[in-house]
């Protein structure tokens, strides 16, 4: 059976796009799932199920994970070349952890992430409102389904005009996603999708608890909570 790769603790708002793999489920309603949003390889029709997932437990875990990951010490370097290129280069450890600001993301026209093969990559983003657009995103060495962009301070994110070979974690944020292709998970409090595609290449990496922290919180493996391509947390 295909997985529920687009899941919502409330409702799903989506138009003019495609989910390439998996099914769609919401706990409240699908009134704003437009006929212009298509499912390519699902095994069920989009459905409403008030027992689709334990959103209280998942919400608590996602908030905790995002805050915990945001406190982890960077292992890799972040450089800007003055021509719009933002380069994230790992140090050869696993996982690789990077820290960037919202201003760095918004100023970049091209983002390059380099890590060892099969290394899990955590990109922590500082800033409350993150709105990058029209940028290229490339992953070298490892694969996109091992890359997590953690917007641990964000209250609003607005991604547009790009192809993002990674997953997004922004559990306290409203998210506007338009004219974009996302390969992995999208996690936010509220999400609006328009003219986008999701390939359902779900995150497989995990961030072990053995890394240095600026403060100590318990860890959970990403695989325990990031099971869906799209997760909308209830307000």
XYZ file of N, CA and C in Angstrom:
705
model
N 0.837 -1.193 0.000
C 0.000 0.000 0.000
C 0.870 1.242 0.000
N 0.496 2.223 -0.822
C 1.226 3.471 -0.857
C 1.020 4.244 0.440
N 2.020 5.020 0.855
C 1.949 5.747 2.114
C 1.128 7.017 1.943
N 0.677 7.585 3.081
C 0.052 8.891 3.093
C 1.161 9.929 3.093
N 1.585 10.360 1.933
C 2.735 11.251 1.849
C 2.344 12.719 1.877
N 1.056 13.025 1.879
C 0.582 14.389 2.112
C -0.491 14.304 3.185
N -0.188 14.801 4.383
C -1.086 14.626 5.524
C -1.274 15.941 6.246
N -2.489 16.168 6.753
C -2.800 17.403 7.449
C -3.586 17.124 8.714
N -3.207 17.796 9.810
C -3.971 17.722 11.039
C -5.217 18.567 10.996
N -5.369 19.393 9.956
C -6.582 20.180 9.763
C -7.074 19.986 8.335
N -6.759 20.926 7.443
C -7.193 20.841 6.052
C -5.997 21.019 5.132
N -6.185 20.699 3.869
C -5.141 20.868 2.863
C -5.620 21.878 1.827
N -4.789 22.870 1.578
C -5.045 23.858 0.546
C -4.018 23.636 -0.565
N -4.457 23.219 -1.729
C -3.515 22.940 -2.811
C -4.194 23.140 -4.155
N -3.455 23.752 -5.097
C -3.969 23.973 -6.443
C -2.806 24.003 -7.421
N -3.085 23.595 -8.647
C -2.116 23.703 -9.745
C -0.791 23.035 -9.410
N -0.844 21.743 -9.137
C 0.387 21.025 -8.829
C 0.176 19.533 -8.916
N 1.185 18.801 -8.464
C 1.122 17.340 -8.531
C 1.882 16.731 -7.359
N 1.317 15.679 -6.799
C 2.003 14.820 -5.841
C 2.374 13.554 -6.593
N 3.669 13.330 -6.763
C 4.122 12.248 -7.645
C 3.984 10.870 -7.027
N 4.045 10.775 -5.690
C 3.959 9.472 -5.036
C 3.180 9.600 -3.731
N 2.366 8.598 -3.425
C 1.667 8.562 -2.154
C 0.250 9.088 -2.226
N -0.418 9.084 -1.069
C -1.818 9.465 -0.946
C -1.976 10.747 -0.144
N -3.210 11.304 -0.151
C -3.536 12.534 0.558
C -4.599 12.243 1.605
N -4.360 12.715 2.832
C -5.327 12.542 3.914
C -5.349 13.793 4.769
N -6.547 14.177 5.218
C -6.716 15.297 6.138
C -7.679 14.884 7.231
N -7.516 15.467 8.414
C -8.404 15.129 9.527
C -9.683 15.963 9.524
N -9.663 17.163 8.915
C -10.808 18.060 8.991
C -11.624 18.061 7.705
N -11.029 18.519 6.603
C -11.752 18.530 5.327
C -10.772 18.703 4.178
N -11.277 18.468 2.968
C -10.510 18.637 1.737
C -11.191 19.646 0.821
N -11.903 20.594 1.405
C -12.697 21.537 0.626
C -11.851 22.441 -0.255
N -10.569 22.584 0.083
C -9.704 23.475 -0.687
C -8.624 22.703 -1.444
N -8.863 21.424 -1.651
C -8.009 20.635 -2.533
C -8.612 20.722 -3.934
N -8.046 21.581 -4.761
C -8.641 21.887 -6.049
C -8.403 20.757 -7.058
N -9.272 20.700 -8.048
C -9.161 19.665 -9.083
C -7.925 19.850 -9.944
N -7.279 21.005 -9.849
C -6.049 21.253 -10.606
C -4.811 20.697 -9.917
N -4.999 20.150 -8.699
C -3.884 19.483 -8.016
C -4.065 17.982 -8.202
N -3.060 17.302 -8.745
C -3.198 15.924 -9.188
C -2.330 14.972 -8.359
N -2.778 13.723 -8.296
C -2.023 12.632 -7.679
C -1.584 11.691 -8.791
N -0.281 11.493 -8.913
C 0.228 10.713 -10.040
C 0.212 9.211 -9.785
N 0.608 8.772 -8.601
C 0.776 7.335 -8.359
C 0.177 6.901 -7.023
N -0.912 7.520 -6.606
C -1.551 7.135 -5.357
C -2.353 5.851 -5.495
N -2.654 5.238 -4.370
C -3.452 4.004 -4.367
C -4.865 4.237 -3.846
N -5.141 5.457 -3.339
C -6.463 5.792 -2.842
C -6.845 7.191 -3.286
N -8.164 7.454 -3.303
C -8.623 8.811 -3.525
C -8.303 9.645 -2.280
N -8.097 10.957 -2.423
C -7.918 11.813 -1.239
C -9.069 11.616 -0.264
N -8.760 11.550 1.026
C -9.785 11.166 1.983
C -9.671 11.981 3.270
N -10.777 12.016 4.009
C -10.830 12.609 5.337
C -10.883 11.485 6.351
N -9.990 11.551 7.350
C -9.915 10.514 8.376
C -9.493 11.183 9.676
N -10.414 11.270 10.639
C -10.084 11.975 11.880
C -9.128 11.209 12.774
N -8.779 9.986 12.365
C -7.760 9.225 13.087
C -6.533 8.969 12.220
N -6.277 9.884 11.292
C -5.191 9.664 10.341
C -3.832 9.558 11.030
N -3.616 10.369 12.057
C -2.350 10.328 12.784
C -2.523 11.060 14.099
N -1.694 10.764 15.027
C -1.743 11.374 16.354
C -1.055 12.731 16.289
N -1.824 13.778 15.901
C -1.190 15.055 15.637
C -0.650 15.716 16.903
N -1.240 15.444 18.067
C -0.712 16.041 19.298
C 0.682 15.509 19.613
N 0.837 14.203 19.509
C 2.152 13.610 19.773
C 3.160 14.021 18.721
N 2.726 14.023 17.444
C 3.649 14.393 16.382
C 4.030 15.864 16.482
N 3.053 16.732 16.789
C 3.349 18.158 16.924
C 4.392 18.400 18.010
N 4.201 17.766 19.161
C 5.147 17.939 20.257
C 6.537 17.476 19.853
N 6.607 16.347 19.163
C 7.904 15.818 18.750
C 8.578 16.726 17.727
N 7.797 17.261 16.778
C 8.379 18.113 15.749
C 8.875 19.431 16.322
N 8.109 20.046 17.226
C 8.566 21.269 17.865
C 9.852 21.016 18.651
N 9.891 19.922 19.387
C 11.068 19.603 20.176
C 12.276 19.359 19.275
N 12.068 18.592 18.208
C 13.181 18.298 17.311
C 13.724 19.563 16.664
N 12.822 20.433 16.182
C 13.276 21.641 15.509
C 14.096 22.518 16.447
N 13.625 22.703 17.679
C 14.368 23.514 18.655
C 15.697 22.862 19.000
N 15.679 21.554 19.150
C 16.907 20.832 19.492
C 17.922 20.926 18.366
N 17.498 20.680 17.154
C 18.409 20.760 16.011
C 18.973 22.176 15.850
N 18.119 23.186 16.120
C 18.572 24.563 15.986
C 19.664 24.947 16.964
N 19.791 24.191 18.064
C 20.815 24.466 19.069
C 22.103 23.691 18.842
N 22.146 22.865 17.806
C 23.340 22.051 17.580
C 24.466 22.867 16.970
N 25.683 22.547 17.361
C 26.858 23.289 16.919
C 27.185 22.959 15.466
N 27.470 23.971 14.642
C 27.825 23.714 13.241
C 29.113 22.901 13.122
N 29.142 22.086 12.080
C 30.349 21.320 11.762
C 30.977 21.765 10.451
N 30.179 22.353 9.564
C 30.659 22.749 8.246
C 30.773 24.253 8.105
N 31.379 24.681 7.010
C 31.603 26.099 6.749
C 30.555 26.652 5.797
N 30.245 27.933 5.947
C 29.299 28.642 5.079
C 30.013 29.869 4.549
N 30.121 29.970 3.224
C 30.831 31.093 2.615
C 29.979 31.720 1.516
N 30.150 33.033 1.341
C 29.531 33.779 0.257
C 30.636 34.374 -0.604
N 30.469 34.312 -1.930
C 31.545 34.787 -2.801
C 31.300 36.188 -3.337
N 30.204 36.838 -2.922
C 29.917 38.176 -3.405
C 29.207 38.228 -4.740
N 28.989 37.060 -5.361
C 28.299 36.990 -6.657
C 27.002 36.189 -6.560
N 26.487 36.055 -5.355
C 25.222 35.347 -5.173
C 25.358 33.873 -4.884
N 26.573 33.371 -4.777
C 26.781 31.954 -4.497
C 26.974 31.732 -2.998
N 26.140 30.875 -2.433
C 26.241 30.503 -1.018
C 26.686 29.052 -0.961
N 27.876 28.821 -0.426
C 28.477 27.495 -0.437
C 28.535 26.921 0.971
N 27.918 25.749 1.139
C 27.932 25.029 2.406
C 28.804 23.799 2.210
N 29.953 23.763 2.876
C 30.933 22.702 2.650
C 31.170 21.961 3.957
N 30.960 20.656 3.919
C 31.111 19.835 5.103
C 32.558 19.606 5.485
N 32.740 19.138 6.717
C 34.081 18.876 7.242
C 34.430 17.394 7.222
N 33.524 16.563 6.672
C 33.804 15.134 6.595
C 33.204 14.315 7.709
N 32.329 14.911 8.525
C 31.690 14.174 9.604
C 30.248 13.841 9.206
N 29.619 13.025 10.026
C 28.219 12.659 9.810
C 27.505 12.667 11.153
N 26.519 13.533 11.335
C 25.939 14.429 10.329
C 26.756 15.704 10.162
N 26.516 16.377 9.023
C 27.046 17.705 8.796
C 25.981 18.719 9.205
N 26.393 19.749 9.944
C 25.461 20.755 10.446
C 25.949 22.128 10.013
N 25.040 22.896 9.399
C 25.363 24.240 8.939
C 24.407 25.237 9.581
N 24.874 26.456 9.758
C 24.037 27.528 10.280
C 24.092 28.697 9.308
N 22.917 29.092 8.776
C 22.820 30.232 7.873
C 21.727 31.163 8.384
N 21.713 32.394 7.890
C 20.692 33.350 8.279
C 19.668 33.507 7.161
N 18.505 34.066 7.523
C 17.494 34.332 6.516
C 18.012 35.307 5.454
N 18.831 36.274 5.865
C 19.379 37.228 4.899
C 20.319 36.556 3.903
N 21.097 35.592 4.378
C 21.978 34.870 3.464
C 21.182 34.084 2.430
N 20.111 33.432 2.864
C 19.280 32.677 1.924
C 18.636 33.597 0.903
N 18.104 34.721 1.365
C 17.387 35.620 0.475
C 18.323 36.305 -0.515
N 19.591 36.478 -0.141
C 20.557 37.141 -1.025
C 21.151 36.177 -2.049
N 20.993 34.876 -1.832
C 21.654 33.885 -2.688
C 20.890 33.655 -3.989
N 21.620 33.557 -5.083
C 21.039 33.130 -6.351
C 21.356 31.664 -6.637
N 22.333 31.129 -5.893
C 22.688 29.722 -6.038
C 23.216 29.204 -4.709
N 22.676 28.081 -4.260
C 23.098 27.459 -3.002
C 23.662 26.080 -3.311
N 24.863 25.818 -2.842
C 25.517 24.534 -3.067
C 25.834 23.891 -1.719
N 25.407 22.637 -1.557
C 25.640 21.878 -0.328
C 26.534 20.691 -0.666
N 27.669 20.581 0.025
C 28.608 19.493 -0.237
C 28.879 18.728 1.052
N 28.657 17.417 0.996
C 28.921 16.541 2.144
C 29.337 15.181 1.627
N 29.911 14.377 2.517
C 30.338 13.038 2.124
C 29.146 12.187 1.695
N 29.389 11.177 0.849
C 28.307 10.261 0.470
C 27.625 9.657 1.696
N 26.285 9.638 1.681
C 25.438 9.090 2.742
C 25.506 9.889 4.042
N 26.146 11.052 4.021
C 26.127 11.908 5.208
C 24.755 12.561 5.336
N 24.240 12.638 6.556
C 23.010 13.360 6.822
C 23.356 14.825 7.038
N 22.546 15.716 6.456
C 22.855 17.140 6.465
C 21.725 17.911 7.133
N 22.080 18.748 8.091
C 21.137 19.616 8.778
C 21.534 21.059 8.506
N 20.619 21.823 7.886
C 20.859 23.238 7.614
C 19.924 24.045 8.513
N 20.466 24.633 9.560
C 19.680 25.463 10.462
C 19.629 26.887 9.927
N 18.425 27.461 9.924
C 18.223 28.805 9.384
C 17.720 29.724 10.491
N 18.492 30.780 10.776
C 18.081 31.779 11.749
C 17.193 32.819 11.075
N 16.171 33.289 11.798
C 15.342 34.368 11.282
C 13.875 34.042 11.351
N 13.044 35.060 11.607
C 11.621 34.849 11.792
C 10.819 34.817 10.516
N 11.245 35.581 9.495
C 10.541 35.575 8.217
C 11.553 35.261 7.134
N 11.365 34.156 6.450
C 12.323 33.670 5.455
C 11.620 33.612 4.111
N 12.108 34.365 3.137
C 11.413 34.418 1.844
C 12.393 34.388 0.676
N 13.120 33.288 0.507
C 14.024 33.182 -0.641
C 13.255 32.844 -1.923
N 13.752 33.326 -3.048
C 13.115 33.024 -4.330
C 14.153 33.106 -5.436
N 13.834 32.454 -6.545
C 14.679 32.508 -7.737
C 16.133 32.138 -7.441
N 16.319 30.987 -6.820
C 17.676 30.532 -6.547
C 17.819 29.068 -6.949
N 19.045 28.687 -7.288
C 19.341 27.292 -7.566
C 19.794 26.600 -6.301
N 19.515 25.298 -6.211
C 19.882 24.538 -5.011
C 20.450 23.204 -5.464
N 21.702 22.944 -5.133
C 22.364 21.713 -5.555
C 22.957 20.991 -4.355
N 22.881 19.674 -4.395
C 23.463 18.829 -3.351
C 24.547 17.969 -3.988
N 25.739 17.986 -3.413
C 26.866 17.222 -3.948
C 27.365 16.228 -2.900
N 27.712 15.029 -3.352
C 28.234 13.987 -2.465
C 27.123 13.149 -1.890
N 26.339 13.717 -1.008
C 25.202 13.005 -0.438
C 23.978 13.218 -1.321
N 22.798 12.810 -0.854
C 21.577 12.905 -1.648
C 20.559 13.812 -0.963
N 19.618 14.327 -1.755
C 18.639 15.261 -1.236
C 17.753 14.694 -0.148
N 17.527 13.383 -0.166
C 16.676 12.793 0.878
C 17.413 12.605 2.200
N 18.621 13.152 2.284
C 19.356 13.204 3.556
C 19.588 14.645 4.015
N 18.942 15.608 3.362
C 19.150 17.022 3.665
C 17.879 17.597 4.283
N 18.009 18.182 5.472
C 16.888 18.815 6.168
C 17.215 20.284 6.405
N 16.320 21.173 5.940
C 16.419 22.604 6.206
C 15.502 22.909 7.379
N 16.083 23.318 8.490
C 15.340 23.515 9.737
C 15.153 25.002 10.009
N 13.924 25.495 9.811
C 13.592 26.902 10.075
C 13.121 27.014 11.520
N 14.045 26.922 12.449
C 13.672 26.741 13.850
C 13.175 28.011 14.516
N 13.387 29.185 13.889
C 12.893 30.444 14.444
C 11.757 31.040 13.624
N 11.428 30.454 12.510
C 10.541 31.100 11.542
C 9.084 31.121 11.992
N 8.434 32.246 11.720
C 6.985 32.334 11.874
C 6.299 32.440 10.518
N 7.092 32.713 9.461
C 6.551 32.710 8.102
C 7.668 32.381 7.124
N 7.394 31.473 6.187
C 8.335 31.202 5.112
C 7.594 31.315 3.782
N 8.307 31.799 2.784
C 7.720 32.008 1.459
C 8.762 31.574 0.438
N 8.618 30.368 -0.079
C 9.541 29.826 -1.070
C 8.887 29.902 -2.444
N 9.638 30.365 -3.433
C 9.090 30.418 -4.783
C 10.205 30.348 -5.812
N 9.831 29.911 -7.003
C 10.715 29.925 -8.158
C 12.031 29.185 -7.922
N 11.918 27.911 -7.523
C 13.140 27.121 -7.353
C 12.798 25.641 -7.372
N 13.810 24.820 -7.406
C 13.687 23.368 -7.259
C 14.509 22.981 -6.049
N 13.837 22.503 -5.004
C 14.492 22.281 -3.717
C 14.657 20.786 -3.480
N 15.898 20.325 -3.583
C 16.222 18.915 -3.402
C 16.547 18.667 -1.933
N 15.517 18.817 -1.089
C 15.708 18.715 0.356
C 14.343 18.661 1.022
N 14.337 18.551 2.346
C 13.118 18.611 3.146
C 13.128 19.879 3.985
N 11.915 20.351 4.358
C 11.768 21.579 5.128
C 11.051 21.269 6.432
N 11.622 21.743 7.544
C 10.991 21.640 8.861
C 10.820 23.041 9.418
N 9.554 23.486 9.568
C 9.253 24.818 10.104
C 7.975 24.713 10.927
N 8.019 24.055 12.074
C 6.796 23.666 12.777
C 5.988 24.819 13.351
N 6.588 26.017 13.519
C 5.847 27.147 14.083
C 5.532 28.192 13.028
N 5.643 27.809 11.751
C 5.577 28.782 10.672
C 4.400 28.538 9.745
N 3.833 29.643 9.245
C 2.987 29.554 8.072
C 3.884 29.456 6.855
N 3.499 28.671 5.866
C 4.360 28.435 4.710
C 3.591 28.677 3.414
N 4.148 29.514 2.569
C 3.598 29.769 1.250
C 4.578 29.186 0.237
N 4.140 28.184 -0.486
C 5.004 27.460 -1.415
C 4.402 27.606 -2.809
N 5.127 28.270 -3.731
C 4.570 28.510 -5.062
C 5.655 28.391 -6.122
N 5.235 27.901 -7.284
C 6.146 27.791 -8.433
C 7.461 27.121 -8.039
N 7.340 25.936 -7.473
C 8.501 25.271 -6.892
C 8.330 23.762 -6.983
N 9.432 23.068 -7.037
C 9.454 21.612 -6.927
C 10.210 21.247 -5.659
N 9.577 20.458 -4.799
C 10.194 20.013 -3.551
C 10.296 18.498 -3.576
N 11.483 17.981 -3.307
C 11.663 16.531 -3.386
C 11.197 15.827 -2.119
N 11.370 16.451 -0.966
C 11.168 15.731 0.289
C 9.997 16.206 1.119
N 10.168 16.144 2.438
C 9.114 16.497 3.383
C 8.932 18.014 3.465
N 7.681 18.428 3.704
C 7.391 19.818 4.044
C 6.590 19.783 5.332
N 7.103 20.410 6.376
C 6.429 20.400 7.675
C 6.272 21.844 8.131
N 5.026 22.257 8.411
C 4.767 23.603 8.905
C 3.438 23.615 9.644
N 3.169 24.727 10.320
C 1.893 24.852 11.023
C 0.746 25.002 10.027
N 0.964 25.755 8.982
C -0.064 26.006 7.973
C 0.626 26.162 6.639
N 0.104 25.526 5.594
C 0.776 25.528 4.300
C -0.217 25.830 3.187
N 0.181 26.722 2.302
C -0.587 27.006 1.088
C 0.287 26.666 -0.114
N -0.225 25.816 -0.985
C 0.529 25.350 -2.142
C -0.091 25.881 -3.425
N 0.745 26.306 -4.363
C 0.258 26.749 -5.657
C 1.338 26.537 -6.700
N 0.953 25.920 -7.801
C 1.892 25.695 -8.905
C 3.168 25.024 -8.414
N 3.023 23.899 -7.743
C 4.187 23.206 -7.215
C 4.040 21.713 -7.428
N 5.168 21.039 -7.319
C 5.162 19.577 -7.388
C 5.947 19.025 -6.210
N 5.485 17.892 -5.698
C 6.163 17.188 -4.611
C 6.442 15.772 -5.084
N 7.701 15.378 -5.062
C 8.055 14.064 -5.604
C 7.918 12.951 -4.589
N 7.806 13.283 -3.308
C 7.622 12.244 -2.296
C 8.884 11.467 -1.978
N 10.048 12.068 -2.197
C 11.321 11.418 -1.858
C 11.608 11.714 -0.390
N 10.975 10.939 0.498
C 10.937 11.275 1.918
C 12.308 11.198 2.578
N 12.458 12.028 3.594
C 13.717 12.110 4.332
C 14.055 10.769 4.983
N 15.281 10.304 4.779
C 15.708 9.027 5.362
C 16.791 9.215 6.405
N 17.355 10.413 6.492
C 18.461 10.640 7.410
C 17.991 10.813 8.841
N 18.902 10.682 9.787
C 18.623 10.952 11.186
C 19.801 11.709 11.771
N 19.522 12.447 12.842
C 20.550 13.249 13.497
C 20.809 12.637 14.870
N 21.907 11.919 15.059
C 22.155 11.248 16.348
C 22.253 12.245 17.494
N 22.001 11.778 18.704
C 22.027 12.640 19.876
C 23.430 12.822 20.443
N 24.427 12.310 19.748
C 25.793 12.393 20.256
C 26.479 13.703 19.886
N 25.788 14.579 19.131
C 26.401 15.832 18.731
C 26.386 16.846 19.869
N 27.316 17.821 19.778
C 27.385 18.880 20.782
C 26.187 19.812 20.664
N 25.666 20.252 21.805
C 24.538 21.170 21.849
C 24.956 22.434 22.588
N 24.274 23.538 22.249
C 24.432 24.730 23.070
C 23.574 24.610 24.321
N 22.550 23.789 24.289
C 21.827 23.378 25.491
C 21.315 21.976 25.248
N 20.898 21.309 26.289
C 20.591 19.884 26.172
C 19.092 19.630 26.163
N 18.636 18.915 25.154
C 17.252 18.459 25.058
C 17.276 17.020 24.553
N 16.287 16.220 24.887
C 16.257 14.849 24.367
C 16.050 14.838 22.865
N 16.582 13.839 22.213
C 16.496 13.719 20.763
C 15.606 12.563 20.369
N 15.011 12.674 19.187
C 14.329 11.562 18.555
C 14.850 11.458 17.137
N 14.840 10.269 16.605
C 15.255 10.091 15.220
C 14.240 10.750 14.303
N 14.727 11.368 13.218
C 13.825 12.004 12.273
C 12.796 11.034 11.727
N 13.208 9.802 11.534
C 12.308 8.826 10.962
C 11.084 8.547 11.809
N 11.153 8.879 13.118
C 10.004 8.647 13.988
C 8.886 9.640 13.739
N 9.215 10.812 13.214
C 8.214 11.868 13.107
C 8.011 12.377 11.694
N 9.072 12.455 10.882
C 8.927 12.995 9.540
C 8.563 11.868 8.572
N 7.347 11.374 8.719
C 6.922 10.234 7.920
C 6.154 10.665 6.678
N 5.874 11.940 6.540
C 5.017 12.397 5.469
C 5.746 13.421 4.609
N 5.293 13.534 3.360
C 5.855 14.535 2.472
C 5.364 15.925 2.861
N 4.140 15.993 3.336
C 3.573 17.276 3.756
C 2.833 17.070 5.056
N 3.201 17.818 6.079
C 2.523 17.727 7.369
C 2.125 19.133 7.783
N 0.836 19.341 8.002
C 0.348 20.627 8.459
C -0.075 20.465 9.913
N 0.537 21.228 10.798
C 0.261 21.088 12.211
C -0.934 21.946 12.601
N -1.816 21.455 13.463
C -2.984 22.239 13.865
C -2.580 23.451 14.686
N -3.309 24.554 14.485
C -3.038 25.775 15.227
C -3.540 25.640 16.657
